[in-house]
Coordinates of C-alpha atoms in Angstrom, one line a residue:
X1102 CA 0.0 0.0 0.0
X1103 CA 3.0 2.1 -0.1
X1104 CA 2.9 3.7 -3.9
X1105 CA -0.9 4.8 -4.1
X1106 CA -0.1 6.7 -0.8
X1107 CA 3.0 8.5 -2.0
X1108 CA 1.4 9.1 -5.1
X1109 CA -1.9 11.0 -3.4
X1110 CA 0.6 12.9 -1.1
X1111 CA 2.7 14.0 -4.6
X1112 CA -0.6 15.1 -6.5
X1113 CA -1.6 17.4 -3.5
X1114 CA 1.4 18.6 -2.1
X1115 CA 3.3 19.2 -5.3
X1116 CA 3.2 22.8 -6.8
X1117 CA 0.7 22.7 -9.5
X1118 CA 2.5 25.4 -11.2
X1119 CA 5.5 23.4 -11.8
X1120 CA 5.5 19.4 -12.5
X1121 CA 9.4 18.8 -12.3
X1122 CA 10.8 16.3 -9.4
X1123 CA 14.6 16.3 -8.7
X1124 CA 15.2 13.3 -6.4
X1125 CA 18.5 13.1 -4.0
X1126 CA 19.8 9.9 -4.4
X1127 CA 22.1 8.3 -2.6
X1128 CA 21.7 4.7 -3.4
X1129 CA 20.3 3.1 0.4
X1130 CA 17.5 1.7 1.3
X1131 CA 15.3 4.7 1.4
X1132 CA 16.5 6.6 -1.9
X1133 CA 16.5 3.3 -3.8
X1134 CA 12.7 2.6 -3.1
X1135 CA 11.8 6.3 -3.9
X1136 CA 13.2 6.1 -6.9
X1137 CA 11.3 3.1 -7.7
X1138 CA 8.1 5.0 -6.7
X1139 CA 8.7 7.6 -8.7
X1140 CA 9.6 5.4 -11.8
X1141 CA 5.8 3.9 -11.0
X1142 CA 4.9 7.5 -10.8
X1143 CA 6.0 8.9 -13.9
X1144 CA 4.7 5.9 -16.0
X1145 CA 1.2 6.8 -14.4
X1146 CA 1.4 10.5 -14.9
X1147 CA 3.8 11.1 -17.9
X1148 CA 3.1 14.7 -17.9
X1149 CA 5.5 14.7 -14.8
X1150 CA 9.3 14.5 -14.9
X1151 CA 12.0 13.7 -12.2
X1152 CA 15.5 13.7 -12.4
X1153 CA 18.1 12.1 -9.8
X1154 CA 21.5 13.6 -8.2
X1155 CA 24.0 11.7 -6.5
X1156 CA 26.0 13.5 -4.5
X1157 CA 29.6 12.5 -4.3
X1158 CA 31.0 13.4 -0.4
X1159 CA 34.6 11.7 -1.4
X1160 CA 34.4 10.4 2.2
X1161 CA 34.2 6.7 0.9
X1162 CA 36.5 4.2 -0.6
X1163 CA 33.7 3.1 -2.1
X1164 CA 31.8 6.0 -3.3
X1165 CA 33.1 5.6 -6.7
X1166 CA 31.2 2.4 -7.1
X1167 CA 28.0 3.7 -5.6
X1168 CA 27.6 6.4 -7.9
X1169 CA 28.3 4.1 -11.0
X1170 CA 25.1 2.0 -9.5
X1171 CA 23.5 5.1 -9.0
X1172 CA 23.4 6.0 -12.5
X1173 CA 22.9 2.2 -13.5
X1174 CA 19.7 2.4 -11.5
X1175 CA 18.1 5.6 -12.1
X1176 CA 18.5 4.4 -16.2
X1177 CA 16.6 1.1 -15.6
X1178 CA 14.3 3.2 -14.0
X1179 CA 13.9 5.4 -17.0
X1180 CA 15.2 8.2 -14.8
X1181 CA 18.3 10.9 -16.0
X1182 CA 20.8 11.0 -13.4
X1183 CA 24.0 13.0 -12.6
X1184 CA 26.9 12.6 -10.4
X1185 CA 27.7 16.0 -8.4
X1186 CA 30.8 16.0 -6.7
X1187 CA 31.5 18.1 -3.7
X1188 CA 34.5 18.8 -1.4
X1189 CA 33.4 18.6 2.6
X1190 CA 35.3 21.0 5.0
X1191 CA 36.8 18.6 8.2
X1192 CA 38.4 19.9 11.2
X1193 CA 38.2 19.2 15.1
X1194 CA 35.5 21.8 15.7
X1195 CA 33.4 20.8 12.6
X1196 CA 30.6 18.2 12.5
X1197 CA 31.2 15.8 9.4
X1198 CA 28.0 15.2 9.6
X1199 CA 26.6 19.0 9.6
X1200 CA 29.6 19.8 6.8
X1201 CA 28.5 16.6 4.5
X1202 CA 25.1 17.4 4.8
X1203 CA 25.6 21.3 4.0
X1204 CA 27.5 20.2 0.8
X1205 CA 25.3 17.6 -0.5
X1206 CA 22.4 20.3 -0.2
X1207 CA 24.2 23.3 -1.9
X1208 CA 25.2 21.0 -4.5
X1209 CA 21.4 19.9 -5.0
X1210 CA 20.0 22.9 -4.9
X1211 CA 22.0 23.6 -8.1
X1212 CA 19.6 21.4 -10.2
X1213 CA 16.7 22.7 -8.7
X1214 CA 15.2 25.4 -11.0
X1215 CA 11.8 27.9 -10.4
X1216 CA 8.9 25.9 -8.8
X1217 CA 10.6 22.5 -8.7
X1218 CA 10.5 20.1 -5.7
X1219 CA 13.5 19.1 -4.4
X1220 CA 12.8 15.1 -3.3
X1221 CA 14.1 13.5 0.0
X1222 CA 13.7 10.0 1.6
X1223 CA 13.8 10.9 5.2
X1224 CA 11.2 8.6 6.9
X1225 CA 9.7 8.3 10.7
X1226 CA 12.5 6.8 12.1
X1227 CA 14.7 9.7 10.9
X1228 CA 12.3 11.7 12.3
X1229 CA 12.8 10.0 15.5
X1230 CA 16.2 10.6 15.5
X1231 CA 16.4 13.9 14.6
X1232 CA 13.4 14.3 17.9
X1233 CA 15.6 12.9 20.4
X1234 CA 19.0 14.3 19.4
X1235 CA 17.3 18.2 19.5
X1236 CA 16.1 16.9 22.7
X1237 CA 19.7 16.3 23.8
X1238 CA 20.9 19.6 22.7
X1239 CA 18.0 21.1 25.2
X1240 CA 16.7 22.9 22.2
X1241 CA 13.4 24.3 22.3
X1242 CA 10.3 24.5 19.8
X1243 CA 12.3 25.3 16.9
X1244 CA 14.4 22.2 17.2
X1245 CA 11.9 19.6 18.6
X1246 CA 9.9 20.5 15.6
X1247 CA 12.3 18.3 14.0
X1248 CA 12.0 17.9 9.9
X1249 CA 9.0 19.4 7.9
X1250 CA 7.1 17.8 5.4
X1251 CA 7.5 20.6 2.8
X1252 CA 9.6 23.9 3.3
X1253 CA 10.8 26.7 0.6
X1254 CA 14.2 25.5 -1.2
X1255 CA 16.7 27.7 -3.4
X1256 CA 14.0 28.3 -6.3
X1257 CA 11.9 25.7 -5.3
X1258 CA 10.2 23.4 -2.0
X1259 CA 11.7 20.4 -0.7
X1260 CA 9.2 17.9 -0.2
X1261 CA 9.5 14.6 2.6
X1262 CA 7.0 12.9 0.6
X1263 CA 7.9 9.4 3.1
X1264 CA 8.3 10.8 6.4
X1265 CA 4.9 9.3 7.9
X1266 CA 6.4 5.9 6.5
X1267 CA 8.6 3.9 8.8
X1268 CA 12.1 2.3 7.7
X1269 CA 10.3 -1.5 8.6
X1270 CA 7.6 -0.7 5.5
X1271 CA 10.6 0.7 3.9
X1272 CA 12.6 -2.3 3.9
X1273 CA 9.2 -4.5 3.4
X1274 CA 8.9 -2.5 -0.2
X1275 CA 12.4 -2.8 -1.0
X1276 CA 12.4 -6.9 -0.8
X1277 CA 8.9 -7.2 -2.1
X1278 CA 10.0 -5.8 -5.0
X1279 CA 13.5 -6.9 -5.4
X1280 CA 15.3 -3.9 -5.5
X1281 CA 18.8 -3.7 -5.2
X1282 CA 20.9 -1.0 -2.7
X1283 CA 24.2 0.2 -1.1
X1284 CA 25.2 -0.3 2.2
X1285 CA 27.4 2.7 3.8
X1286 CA 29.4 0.9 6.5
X1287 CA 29.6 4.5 8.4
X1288 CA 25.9 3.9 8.6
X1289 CA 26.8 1.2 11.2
X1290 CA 29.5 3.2 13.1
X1291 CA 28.0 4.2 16.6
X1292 CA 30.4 6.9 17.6
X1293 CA 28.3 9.1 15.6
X1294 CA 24.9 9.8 17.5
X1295 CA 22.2 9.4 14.7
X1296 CA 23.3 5.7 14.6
X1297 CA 23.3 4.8 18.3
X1298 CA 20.1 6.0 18.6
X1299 CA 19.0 4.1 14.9
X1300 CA 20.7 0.9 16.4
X1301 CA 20.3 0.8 20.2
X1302 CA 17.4 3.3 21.1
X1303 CA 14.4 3.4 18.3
X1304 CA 14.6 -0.6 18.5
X1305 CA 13.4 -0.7 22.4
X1306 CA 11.1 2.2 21.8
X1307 CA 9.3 1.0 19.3
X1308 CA 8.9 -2.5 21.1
X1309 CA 8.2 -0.9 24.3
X1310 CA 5.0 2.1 22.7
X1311 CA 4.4 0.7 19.9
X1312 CA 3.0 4.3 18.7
X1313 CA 6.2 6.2 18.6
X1314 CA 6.4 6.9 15.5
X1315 CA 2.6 8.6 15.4
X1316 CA 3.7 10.2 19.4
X1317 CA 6.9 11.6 17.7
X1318 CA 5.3 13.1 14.7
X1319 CA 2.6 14.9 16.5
X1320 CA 4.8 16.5 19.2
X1321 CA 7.2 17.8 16.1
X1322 CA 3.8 19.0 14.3
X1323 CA 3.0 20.8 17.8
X1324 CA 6.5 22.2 17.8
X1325 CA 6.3 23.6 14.5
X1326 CA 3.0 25.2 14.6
X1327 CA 4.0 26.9 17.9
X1328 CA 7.4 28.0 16.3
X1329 CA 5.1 29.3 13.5
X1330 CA 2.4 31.4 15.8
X1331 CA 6.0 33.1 17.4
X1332 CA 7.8 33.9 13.7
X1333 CA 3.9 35.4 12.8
X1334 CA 3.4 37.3 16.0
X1335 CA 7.1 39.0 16.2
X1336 CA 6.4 39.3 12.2
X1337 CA 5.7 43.5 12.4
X1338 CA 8.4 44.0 15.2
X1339 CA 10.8 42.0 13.9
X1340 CA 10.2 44.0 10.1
X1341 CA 10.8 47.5 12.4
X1342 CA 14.0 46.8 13.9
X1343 CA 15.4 45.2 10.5
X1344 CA 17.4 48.0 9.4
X1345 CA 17.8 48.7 5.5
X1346 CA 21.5 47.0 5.6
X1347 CA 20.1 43.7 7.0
X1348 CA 21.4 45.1 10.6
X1349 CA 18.8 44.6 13.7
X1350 CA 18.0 47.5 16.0
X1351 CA 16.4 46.5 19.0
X1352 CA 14.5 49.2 20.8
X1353 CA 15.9 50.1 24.2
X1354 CA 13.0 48.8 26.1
X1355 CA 13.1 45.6 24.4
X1356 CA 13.1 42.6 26.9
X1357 CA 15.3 40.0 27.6
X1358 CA 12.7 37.3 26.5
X1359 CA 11.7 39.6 23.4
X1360 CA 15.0 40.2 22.2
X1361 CA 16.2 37.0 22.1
X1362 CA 13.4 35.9 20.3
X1363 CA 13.8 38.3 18.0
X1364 CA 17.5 37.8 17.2
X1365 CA 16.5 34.2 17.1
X1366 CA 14.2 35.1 14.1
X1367 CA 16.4 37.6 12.5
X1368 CA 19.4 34.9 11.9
X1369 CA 16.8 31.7 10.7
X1370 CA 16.1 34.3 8.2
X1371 CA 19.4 34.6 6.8
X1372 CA 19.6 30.8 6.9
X1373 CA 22.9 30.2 8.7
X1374 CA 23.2 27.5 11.7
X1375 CA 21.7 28.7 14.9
X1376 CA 23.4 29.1 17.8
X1377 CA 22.7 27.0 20.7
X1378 CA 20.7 29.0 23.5
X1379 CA 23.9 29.2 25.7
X1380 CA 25.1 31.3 22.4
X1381 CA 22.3 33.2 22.2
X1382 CA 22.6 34.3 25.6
X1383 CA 25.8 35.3 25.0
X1384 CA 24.6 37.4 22.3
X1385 CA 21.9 38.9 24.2
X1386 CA 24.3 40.0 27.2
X1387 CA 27.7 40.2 26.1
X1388 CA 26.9 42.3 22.3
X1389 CA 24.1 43.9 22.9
X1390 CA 24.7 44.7 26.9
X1391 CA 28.2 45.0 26.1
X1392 CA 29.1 48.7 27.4
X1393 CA 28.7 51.3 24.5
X1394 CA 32.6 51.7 23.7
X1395 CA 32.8 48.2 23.1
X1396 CA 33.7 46.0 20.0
X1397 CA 31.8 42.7 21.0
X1398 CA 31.0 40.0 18.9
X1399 CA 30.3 36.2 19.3
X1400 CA 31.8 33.7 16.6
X1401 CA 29.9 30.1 15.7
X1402 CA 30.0 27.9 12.6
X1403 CA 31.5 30.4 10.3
X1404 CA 29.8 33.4 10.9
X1405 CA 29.4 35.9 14.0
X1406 CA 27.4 38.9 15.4
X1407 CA 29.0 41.6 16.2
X1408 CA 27.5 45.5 17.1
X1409 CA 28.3 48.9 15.9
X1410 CA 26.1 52.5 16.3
X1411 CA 23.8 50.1 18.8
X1412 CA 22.8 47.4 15.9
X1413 CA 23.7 44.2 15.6
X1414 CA 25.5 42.8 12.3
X1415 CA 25.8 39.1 10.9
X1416 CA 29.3 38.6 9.4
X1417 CA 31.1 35.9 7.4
X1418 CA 34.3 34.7 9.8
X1419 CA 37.1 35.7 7.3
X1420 CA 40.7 34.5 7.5
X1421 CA 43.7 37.6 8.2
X1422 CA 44.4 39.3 5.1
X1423 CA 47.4 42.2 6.8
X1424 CA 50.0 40.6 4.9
X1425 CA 48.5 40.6 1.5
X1426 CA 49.6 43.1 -1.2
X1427 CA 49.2 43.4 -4.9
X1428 CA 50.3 46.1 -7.3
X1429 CA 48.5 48.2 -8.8
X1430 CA 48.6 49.1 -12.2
X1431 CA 46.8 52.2 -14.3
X1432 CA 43.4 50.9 -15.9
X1433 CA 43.8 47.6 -14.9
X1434 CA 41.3 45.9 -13.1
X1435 CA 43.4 44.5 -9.4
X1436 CA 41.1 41.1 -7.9
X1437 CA 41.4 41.9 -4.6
X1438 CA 40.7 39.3 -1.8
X1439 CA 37.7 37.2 -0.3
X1440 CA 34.8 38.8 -2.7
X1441 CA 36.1 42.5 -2.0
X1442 CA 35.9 43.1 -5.3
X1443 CA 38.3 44.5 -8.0
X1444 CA 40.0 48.2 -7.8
X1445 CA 41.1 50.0 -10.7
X1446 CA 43.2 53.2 -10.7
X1447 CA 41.7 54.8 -14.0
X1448 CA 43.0 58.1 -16.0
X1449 CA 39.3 58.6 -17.3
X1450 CA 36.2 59.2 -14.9
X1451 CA 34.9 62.6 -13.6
X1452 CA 36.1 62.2 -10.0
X1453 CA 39.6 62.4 -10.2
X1454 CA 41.5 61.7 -6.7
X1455 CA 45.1 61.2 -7.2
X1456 CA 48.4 62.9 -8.6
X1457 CA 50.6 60.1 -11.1
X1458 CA 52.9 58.7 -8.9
X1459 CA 57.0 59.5 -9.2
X1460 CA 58.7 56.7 -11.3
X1461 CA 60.2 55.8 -7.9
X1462 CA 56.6 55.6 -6.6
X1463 CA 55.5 51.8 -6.6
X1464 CA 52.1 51.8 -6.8
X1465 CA 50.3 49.0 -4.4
X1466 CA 47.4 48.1 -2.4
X1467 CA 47.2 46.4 0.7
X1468 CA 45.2 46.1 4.2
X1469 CA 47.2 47.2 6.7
X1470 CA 48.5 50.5 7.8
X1471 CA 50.4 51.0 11.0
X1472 CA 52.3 54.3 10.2
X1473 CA 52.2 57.9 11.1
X1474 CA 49.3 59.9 11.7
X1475 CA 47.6 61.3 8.6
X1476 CA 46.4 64.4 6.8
X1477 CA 43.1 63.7 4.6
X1478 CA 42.3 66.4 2.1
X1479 CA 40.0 69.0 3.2
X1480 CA 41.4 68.4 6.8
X1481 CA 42.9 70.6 9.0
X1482 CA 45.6 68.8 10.9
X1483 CA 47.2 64.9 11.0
X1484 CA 45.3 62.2 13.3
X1485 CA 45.9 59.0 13.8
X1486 CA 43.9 55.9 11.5
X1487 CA 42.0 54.6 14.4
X1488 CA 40.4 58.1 15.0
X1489 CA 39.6 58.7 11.5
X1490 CA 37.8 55.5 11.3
X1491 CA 35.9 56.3 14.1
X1492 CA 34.8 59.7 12.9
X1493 CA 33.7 58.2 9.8
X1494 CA 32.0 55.9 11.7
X1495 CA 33.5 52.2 10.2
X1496 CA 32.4 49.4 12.1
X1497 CA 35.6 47.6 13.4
X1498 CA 35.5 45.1 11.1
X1499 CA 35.6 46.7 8.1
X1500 CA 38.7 48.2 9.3
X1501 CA 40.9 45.5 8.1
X1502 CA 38.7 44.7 5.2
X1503 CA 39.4 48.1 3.3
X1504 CA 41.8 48.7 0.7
X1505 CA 44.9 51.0 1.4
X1506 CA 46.5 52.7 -1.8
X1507 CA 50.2 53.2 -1.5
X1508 CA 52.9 54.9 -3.6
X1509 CA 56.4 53.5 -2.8
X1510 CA 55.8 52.7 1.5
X1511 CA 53.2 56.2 2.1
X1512 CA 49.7 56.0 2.2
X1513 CA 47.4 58.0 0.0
X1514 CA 44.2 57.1 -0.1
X1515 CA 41.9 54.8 1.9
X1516 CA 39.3 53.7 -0.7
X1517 CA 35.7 54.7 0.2
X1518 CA 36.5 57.2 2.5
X1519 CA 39.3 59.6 1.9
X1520 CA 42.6 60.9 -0.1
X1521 CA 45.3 62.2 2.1
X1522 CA 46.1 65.2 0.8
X1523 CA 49.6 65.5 0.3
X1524 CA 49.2 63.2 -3.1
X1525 CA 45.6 64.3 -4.1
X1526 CA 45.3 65.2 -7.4
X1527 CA 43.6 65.4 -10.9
X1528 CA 45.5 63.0 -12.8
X1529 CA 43.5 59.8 -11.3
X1530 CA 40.3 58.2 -10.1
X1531 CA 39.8 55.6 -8.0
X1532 CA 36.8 52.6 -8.9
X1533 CA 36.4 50.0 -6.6
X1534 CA 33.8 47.6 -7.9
X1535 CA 32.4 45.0 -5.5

C-alpha cells in the first residue's frame, strides 16, 4: 500500500505550477525505493518529470562504485541522473555530519530550478532521530519540531513525501519488490549519535509504545506550529527593527525574552546554523549589553554577530588578510581578496583623486596601515587611523577589510572614504567595484 499513498501525497502537495521532481539519491534503502516510486509514478502521470542527483562526499573508498550503480539504477528506471561531486570541510571543531550534509544540499540545490520540488527520503524513524538528538541539545520548539514535510528550497520546495512511513515498511517494499541498494558501513559506526540511537534506542522504543512513531510526529507538528504562531506574531516587530542594511536595532525597552526571540528570528532568516541557546545568551548580554565603547562579537560555525552604532550585524568569519599586497597598475582591473571586489586606478572618470605617482613611486594596495598619523584632504591637521575611522563611523570590522593605496611605503588614499592630501590630485580616479 506504499505507492498509491506517496502518489496522493505528490498530487496534493506538489506545486501545481510546476510538474518537475529532482530526487536526491544516494543509493540506500530509502532513496532506492523512492526512486522506484517515482519510476511507478512517472509511468502513471507522464506529464510529470524527475531527475536524480548523486552527490559524491569523497568520504568513501567506495563512493566511486556507488555512484556508478546510481546511474545504472536511475537508467533502468527510465530516470536521467548526474553525479555532483562536492568537497566537505573537516576539522576538530566541525561536524562531518553537519559539513556533508551542507554540501550535499548546496550542491542539490543547483539542479533545482523555479517551482521545482526538491525530493528526499527521510522517513519516521529519521524523524525520530532527529526528535531525540534536539532533545539532547535542550533545544526548544524550533528544534523539537524536527523535519518538515515541505519547506521553501533555493528556487523551489523540498518535499519529505515518506516521512509518515517507517524504515520496517521501507525495507518490506524494497524486498517485495527486489530492489537492489548500497550499504554505507559509516551507517553502522555508533560513535556518531544518529546511529546509536538508529541501532540501540528506536529498536526498544518502538517495542516498548508501539505508537512512537505517530507520538513523535505529532509532538514535532505541535512544535512547529508553535514555532510558526511566534515567527507570525514578532512578524511587524521584527520588520521595524530590520534595518535597511540587514542590521537589527532593538529598541531600548526591548526585553530580555523579546529580544532574544527576535534575534533568534532575524538569523533563521538569513539561513545560517543557529546558535545553541547558551550562544544566544551570549549574544543577548555580552553584544548587545556589552558597554557602548565596546567592540563585541560572538563567533559560531562560520559566521558571528557583532555590534556597531547600537545594531547588531551578521558577518562571514574571514581568514587575516594584513599581509596581502598586490600592485597596482593604471586601468587595470586589481582582484582583490575574499569577494572585495576589483579596484582600478583609472585616467578617465569625472572624479579624479590622485596625482601620477614619481617613477620611484611603486604603486600597491594592501590592508594594513600602522604608520604615522595622517592628513586627509580637506582636513585641517594629522590624526591617527583609528580616529579617523571612528569619525567616519566604520564598524571595526571593516577596518581590516578596506583597501589602502600606496605609492612606494606612504599611504594616500583609503578607498571609500578619503585621499590624504599630500598626493591628491587630478590625474586619477579611483573605482572600486564590489
Amino acid at each position: 500500500m506504499l505507492y498509491p499513498s506517496f502518489s496522493r501525497q505528490l498530487l496534493t502537495t506538489h506545486n501545481a505550477g510546476s510538474k518537475s521532481f529532482v530526487l536526491a539519491f544516494s543509493g540506500g534503502l530509502d532513496s532506492r525505493v523512492l526512486l522506484d516510486l517515482m519510476a511507478r509514478f512517472i509511468a502513471q502521470y507522464p506529464t510529470y518529470s524527475c531527475h536524480a542527483v548523486y552527490v559524491h562526499h569523497g568520504l568513501s573508498n567506495n563512493a566511486d562504485v556507488w555512484a556508478e550503480k546510481c546511474l545504472a539504477w536511475a537508467k533502468q528506471s527510465g530516470i536521467s541522473c548526474d553525479v555532483e561531486r562536492v568537497m566537505v570541510e573537516t576539522g576538530n571543531r566541525i561536524s562531518l555530519e553537519q559539513a556533508a550534509r551542507e554540501a550535499r544540499y548546496k550542491a542539490l540545490a543547483k539542479h533545482v530550478q523555479q517551482g521545482d520540488t526538491l525530493l528526499t527520503a527521510q522517513h519516521s524513524d529519521d524523524q525520530i532521530e532527529t526528535f531525540l538528538l534536539a532533545l539532547k541539545r535542550g533545544s526548544g520548539p524550533a528544534g523539537l519540531a524536527s523535519m518538515p514535510v515541505i519547506l521553501p528550497f533555493a528556487k523551489g520546495t523540498h518535499l519529505r513525501p515518506l516521512l509518515n512511513v517507517t524504515r520496517a515498511e521501507i525495507e518490506q517494499y524494497g524486498k517485495a519488490h527486489q530492489l537492489e541498494w548500497v550499504e554505507d558501513e559509516s551507517n553502522q559506526d555508533e560513535r556518531y549519535d544518529r546511529n546509536f540511537i538508529r541501532h540501540q534506542i528506536t529498536p526498544r522504543l518502538v517495542e516498548r509504545w508501539s505508537g512512537i512513531h505517530k507520538a513523535v510526529a505529532r509532538s514535532s507538528a505541535l512544535c512547529g506550529e508553535q514555532e510558526a504562531l511566534l515567527e507570525e506574531l514578532l512578524s511587524t516587530q521584527l520588520a521595524q527593527a530590520t534595518q535597511q542594511d540587514g542590521s537589527l536595532l532593538l529598541a531600548k525597552n526591548t526585553t530580555q525574552r523579546v529580544g532574544m526571540a527576535l534575534i533568534r528570528q532575524w538569523l533563521k532568516r538569513q539561513k545560517v546554523v543557529m546558535p545553541s541557546l547558551a550562544q544566544l545568551e551570549q549574544i543577548w548580554f555580552n553584544v548587545v549589553l556589552a558597554k557602548q565603547d565596546a567592540n563585541p562579537k560572538l563567533c559560531w560555525s562560520n559566521v558571528e554577530v557583532r555590534r556597531s552604532q547600537g545594531k547588531l550585524y551578521l558577518l562571514q568569519q574571514w581568514s587575516d588578510i594584513s599581509q596581502w599586497q598586490a600592485s597596482l597598475e593604471l586601468n587595470a582591473a586589481c582582484q582583490l581578496p575574499q569577494d572585495l571586489g576589483a579596484l582600478v586606478l583609472s585616467e578617465s572618470g569625472c572624479d579624479k583623486a590622485l596625482r601620477y605617482p614619481q617613477k620611484d613611486e611603486q604603486v600597491t594596495v594592501r590592508f594594513c596601515y600602522q604608520g604615522d598619523p595622517i592628513k586627509p584632504l580637506g582636513r585641517s591637521g594629522s590624526r591617527k587611523l583609528k580616529k579617523l575611522f571612528q569619525e567616519y563611523q566604520v564598524p571595526s570590522w571593516l577596518r581590516s577589510r578596506t583597501p589602502f593605496i600606496f605609492y612606494g611605503d606612504k599611504l594616500v588614499a583609503v578607498v571609500g572614504y578619503f585621499v590624504v592630501a599630500d598626493f591628491s590630485g587630478d590625474d586619477i580616479a579611483i573605482n572600486h567595484r564590489i
